[in-house]
Amino acid sequence: MQTAQSTLRQSQNFPANYGDFRFISSDGVIFNFPRFLLSHVSPVFKDKLERRNKNTSPESELRVTEDSFTLDQFLRFFDPNKKKLPLDMETMVRLLEAAGKYRVEQVFEYWEENMNIRHPQQVGSIQQPMLCLALGSRFERQLATRLALRDLVKAPTDVIQQSTWIQVDGRMMSHLMLLRRDRVERMLLRLQEFQTGLNAECGKKHQDILKSIFTMLAQLVDEPSWSMLLRNQNLWATCDCGSGKSVLGSKELFFSWREGIMTEEAELPRLPGYFKGGKSPTAAQSCENN
C-alpha cells in the first residue's frame, strides 16, 4: 500500500530541486538526487534507471526499505558535495546492509578505512574484530575477514564471546576455532622445549616452576599470544640454589621465540574453502613482518 501523498515530507538536505530522481524512505521522506550520480556509483541504480528510461516513465522514483536517517547518510557517499557525518557502529551496519543491496563500494571502503582494514601492512588491532568478522564474512570482504581472523586467533577468549548485532556464520566460527587450535599447538611445542631445559639438579624450585608452567598452559588456551607470554616473564627467574642457572634453561631461549611468534601473528590467516571473496591479497600483504 502506498504512503498517502499528504503524509510525505521533503528532506531538507536533498530538497525538490536537488535532483531529477526521487527516493521515498520507509518513514515517508522524499529525497531528490541527480540520477547521473546514482548511475555512476551504483550498478544496481544504473540498471534501474536504464530500465525506467526504456519504459519512458514520466516520473522517476523508488521506494526503499531504508529509513530517512539511513538514506540521508547513504546518499552522502554518492555526492561529492555532501560531507559524510560521524557514524556510530549501529548506523554503519545499516549502511553496509544498504551498500550490499545496491553494490556501493564506497561505503565498504569507508568502513574498512575507519576500522583500520585498508592498511594490512600496519600490524595492529582493528576495531571490534568480532563485528568485523561478522560483517566481512557476510558481505564477502576478503581482506576485512582475514584481518579480523588475524586478531581473533590471538585474542583473549572474552573478546570472541562478545555479542554482535550480526551473528557470525557458524562455518566461520568453526574455521576460527581451527586456526586458534593450530596457534595453541605451535606455542605448546615451544613450552615443551622450555620444559626440557629445566635444571633437574635443582629440586628447590623445580616443582613450583612446573606448576607455573601448567598455569601458563591454561592462559595459553585463553590467549595464545606473545603478549600473554611477556606477562609471565617472572617464570624465567634465576634459581636461588646457588647454581646461578635459570630455572627454565635460559631467558635467551624464551626471547628467541619472539621473531617467530610475531611473524605468525602478523600473517593473514587463510580463508575457509566455502568463502567466496574478491582477489586474494598479494604475498606481500599476506605476511607482514615486524
XYZ file of C-alpha atoms in Angstrom:
290
model
C 0.000 0.000 0.000
C 1.431 3.362 -0.987
C 2.088 6.088 1.534
C -0.547 8.822 1.218
C 0.861 11.877 -0.539
C -0.244 14.129 2.317
C 1.923 12.193 4.812
C 5.111 12.544 2.786
C 7.627 15.208 3.727
C 10.639 16.571 1.910
C 14.224 16.041 3.017
C 15.925 19.322 3.908
C 19.346 18.059 2.803
C 18.073 16.717 -0.542
C 15.203 19.111 -1.480
C 12.915 19.011 -4.503
C 15.248 20.974 -6.752
C 18.338 18.927 -5.859
C 17.946 16.230 -8.488
C 15.738 14.523 -11.052
C 15.250 11.226 -9.229
C 13.182 10.686 -6.101
C 13.693 8.266 -3.248
C 10.942 7.711 -0.712
C 12.200 6.315 2.584
C 10.332 3.770 4.679
C 9.175 6.552 7.034
C 7.829 8.740 4.226
C 10.610 11.233 3.500
C 11.318 12.283 -0.109
C 14.928 12.619 -1.223
C 15.700 14.171 -4.607
C 19.006 13.204 -6.147
C 20.802 13.554 -9.527
C 20.321 10.367 -11.494
C 23.721 10.633 -13.196
C 25.442 10.312 -9.789
C 23.350 7.268 -8.945
C 24.292 5.601 -12.216
C 27.954 6.441 -11.737
C 28.261 4.941 -8.232
C 25.848 2.003 -8.205
C 25.409 -0.594 -10.970
C 22.077 -1.518 -9.375
C 20.731 2.015 -9.726
C 22.239 2.276 -13.186
C 20.232 -0.760 -14.251
C 17.045 0.574 -12.658
C 17.404 3.968 -14.318
C 18.111 2.487 -17.741
C 15.058 0.267 -17.492
C 12.911 3.218 -16.445
C 14.178 5.241 -19.404
C 13.295 2.421 -21.772
C 9.790 2.333 -20.302
C 9.547 6.127 -20.739
C 8.264 6.557 -17.214
C 7.145 10.194 -16.737
C 8.282 10.255 -13.106
C 11.303 8.512 -11.676
C 11.085 7.448 -8.061
C 11.983 4.489 -5.898
C 10.500 3.452 -2.587
C 13.184 1.909 -0.396
C 13.207 -0.046 2.846
C 15.806 2.215 4.465
C 14.580 4.859 6.912
C 15.231 8.551 6.306
C 18.260 8.801 8.612
C 19.997 5.850 6.967
C 19.086 7.045 3.460
C 20.439 10.534 4.204
C 23.784 9.084 5.320
C 23.815 6.639 2.410
C 23.315 9.270 -0.310
C 26.276 11.244 1.024
C 28.524 8.510 -0.359
C 27.198 9.310 -3.853
C 27.503 13.069 -3.654
C 30.945 14.776 -3.582
C 29.275 17.996 -2.370
C 27.928 16.423 0.810
C 30.090 15.752 3.840
C 29.999 12.336 5.459
C 28.901 12.669 9.058
C 30.420 10.811 12.028
C 28.700 7.457 12.326
C 28.146 5.104 15.220
C 28.610 1.408 14.574
C 24.883 0.621 14.533
C 24.328 3.150 11.747
C 27.392 1.841 9.921
C 25.923 -1.665 9.949
C 22.699 -0.386 8.360
C 24.727 1.449 5.715
C 26.679 -1.703 4.921
C 23.396 -3.552 4.504
C 22.298 -0.915 2.002
C 25.700 -0.953 0.296
C 25.475 -4.709 -0.150
C 21.997 -4.436 -1.625
C 22.856 -1.619 -4.036
C 26.504 -2.604 -4.601
C 28.080 0.660 -3.477
C 31.777 0.024 -2.991
C 32.473 3.455 -1.466
C 30.590 2.550 1.719
C 32.660 -0.588 2.232
C 35.873 1.349 1.605
C 34.851 3.967 4.165
C 34.105 1.275 6.746
C 37.372 -0.523 6.084
C 39.341 2.716 6.350
C 37.805 3.573 9.696
C 38.273 0.033 11.040
C 41.993 0.076 10.150
C 41.321 -2.518 7.447
C 42.669 -0.643 4.444
C 46.299 -0.827 5.612
C 47.160 -4.503 6.230
C 50.869 -3.730 6.305
C 50.312 -1.844 9.565
C 50.240 -4.588 12.161
C 47.802 -3.586 14.869
C 44.414 -4.375 16.293
C 41.339 -3.495 14.262
C 38.264 -2.141 15.994
C 35.645 -4.650 17.171
C 37.126 -7.733 15.472
C 34.081 -9.961 16.088
C 31.741 -7.471 14.419
C 34.310 -7.034 11.667
C 34.377 -10.810 11.175
C 30.586 -10.977 11.056
C 30.304 -8.174 8.502
C 33.348 -9.184 6.491
C 32.116 -12.730 6.064
C 28.521 -11.671 5.428
C 29.475 -9.287 2.612
C 32.417 -11.404 1.401
C 35.037 -8.758 2.153
C 38.129 -10.890 1.965
C 40.707 -8.560 3.498
C 38.402 -7.471 6.333
C 37.633 -11.086 7.169
C 41.281 -12.124 7.197
C 42.328 -9.185 9.363
C 39.552 -9.971 11.841
C 40.680 -13.593 11.941
C 44.282 -12.454 12.483
C 43.293 -10.522 15.601
C 40.884 -13.148 16.924
C 43.330 -16.044 16.613
C 45.451 -14.477 19.376
C 42.739 -12.560 21.263
C 41.560 -13.387 24.788
C 38.502 -15.610 24.824
C 36.253 -12.879 26.220
C 36.809 -10.846 23.027
C 35.431 -13.744 20.973
C 32.487 -14.105 23.345
C 31.386 -10.510 22.858
C 27.932 -10.218 21.320
C 27.460 -8.533 17.941
C 24.412 -7.176 16.143
C 25.046 -9.596 13.303
C 25.717 -13.235 14.051
C 28.936 -14.741 12.762
C 28.381 -17.610 10.345
C 28.777 -20.949 12.113
C 31.196 -22.200 9.480
C 33.389 -19.147 10.026
C 33.371 -19.728 13.784
C 34.459 -23.331 13.202
C 37.264 -22.041 10.991
C 38.359 -19.613 13.710
C 38.448 -22.458 16.226
C 40.713 -24.470 13.917
C 43.060 -21.512 13.470
C 43.271 -20.960 17.230
C 43.903 -24.644 17.847
C 46.786 -24.551 15.379
C 48.253 -21.463 17.074
C 47.934 -23.025 20.531
C 49.652 -26.211 19.352
C 52.585 -24.247 17.941
C 53.062 -22.381 21.198
C 52.701 -25.577 23.233
C 55.638 -27.032 21.333
C 57.710 -24.062 22.424
C 56.711 -24.512 26.048
C 57.629 -28.184 25.848
C 61.016 -27.123 24.558
C 61.365 -24.881 27.578
C 60.363 -27.658 29.949
C 63.204 -29.848 28.694
C 65.580 -27.061 29.724
C 64.685 -27.329 33.408
C 67.650 -27.655 35.744
C 66.847 -31.136 37.050
C 69.633 -30.958 39.632
C 67.881 -28.087 41.350
C 64.845 -29.510 43.097
C 64.163 -26.491 45.266
C 62.013 -24.696 42.698
C 61.516 -27.453 40.154
C 58.026 -28.363 41.318
C 56.875 -24.760 41.727
C 58.044 -23.899 38.234
C 56.234 -26.903 36.764
C 53.053 -25.693 38.460
C 53.657 -22.278 36.942
C 54.021 -23.862 33.501
C 50.630 -25.525 33.877
C 49.181 -22.160 34.879
C 50.640 -20.700 31.714
C 49.194 -23.551 29.664
C 45.726 -22.606 30.888
C 46.376 -18.969 29.974
C 47.698 -20.050 26.594
C 44.382 -21.643 25.662
C 42.611 -18.423 26.658
C 45.086 -16.143 24.864
C 47.656 -17.736 22.524
C 49.791 -14.636 22.055
C 53.245 -13.203 22.596
C 51.680 -10.592 24.887
C 50.486 -13.316 27.226
C 53.968 -14.853 27.344
C 55.526 -11.489 28.145
C 53.192 -11.077 31.090
C 54.662 -14.272 32.553
C 58.352 -13.425 32.324
C 58.677 -13.887 36.066
C 58.763 -17.633 35.384
C 62.247 -17.322 33.988
C 63.743 -16.263 37.338
C 67.187 -17.445 38.363
C 67.217 -20.326 40.810
C 68.277 -19.391 44.364
C 70.078 -22.678 44.997
C 73.388 -21.018 44.268
C 73.963 -22.514 40.844
C 73.133 -19.202 39.186
C 71.320 -21.056 36.425
C 67.958 -20.021 35.062
C 65.335 -22.444 36.299
C 63.863 -22.893 32.826
C 67.095 -23.182 30.924
C 67.723 -19.625 29.726
C 65.986 -16.346 29.231
C 67.643 -16.167 25.830
C 65.681 -19.232 24.688
C 62.431 -17.528 25.635
C 63.206 -14.361 23.697
C 64.485 -16.360 20.748
C 60.825 -17.213 20.078
C 59.835 -13.596 19.639
C 60.602 -13.243 15.937
C 58.818 -16.475 15.014
C 55.735 -15.710 17.107
C 55.486 -12.118 15.894
C 55.760 -13.321 12.295
C 52.922 -15.790 12.898
C 50.810 -13.069 14.496
C 51.367 -10.742 11.527
C 50.289 -13.281 8.906
C 46.840 -13.016 7.363
C 45.148 -16.364 8.035
C 43.717 -18.435 5.214
C 40.008 -18.269 4.482
C 37.731 -21.320 4.691
C 37.094 -23.202 1.469
C 33.456 -22.108 1.169
C 34.308 -18.385 1.312
C 33.883 -16.536 -1.963
C 35.638 -13.199 -1.822
C 37.495 -10.951 -4.183
C 41.039 -11.337 -5.404
C 43.411 -12.641 -2.761
C 45.906 -10.162 -1.284
C 49.413 -10.368 -2.665
C 52.098 -12.342 -0.896
C 53.493 -9.098 0.475
C 50.127 -8.306 2.034
C 49.563 -11.813 3.322
C 52.574 -11.808 5.603
C 53.737 -8.681 7.346
C 56.905 -8.883 9.394
C 57.917 -6.568 12.184
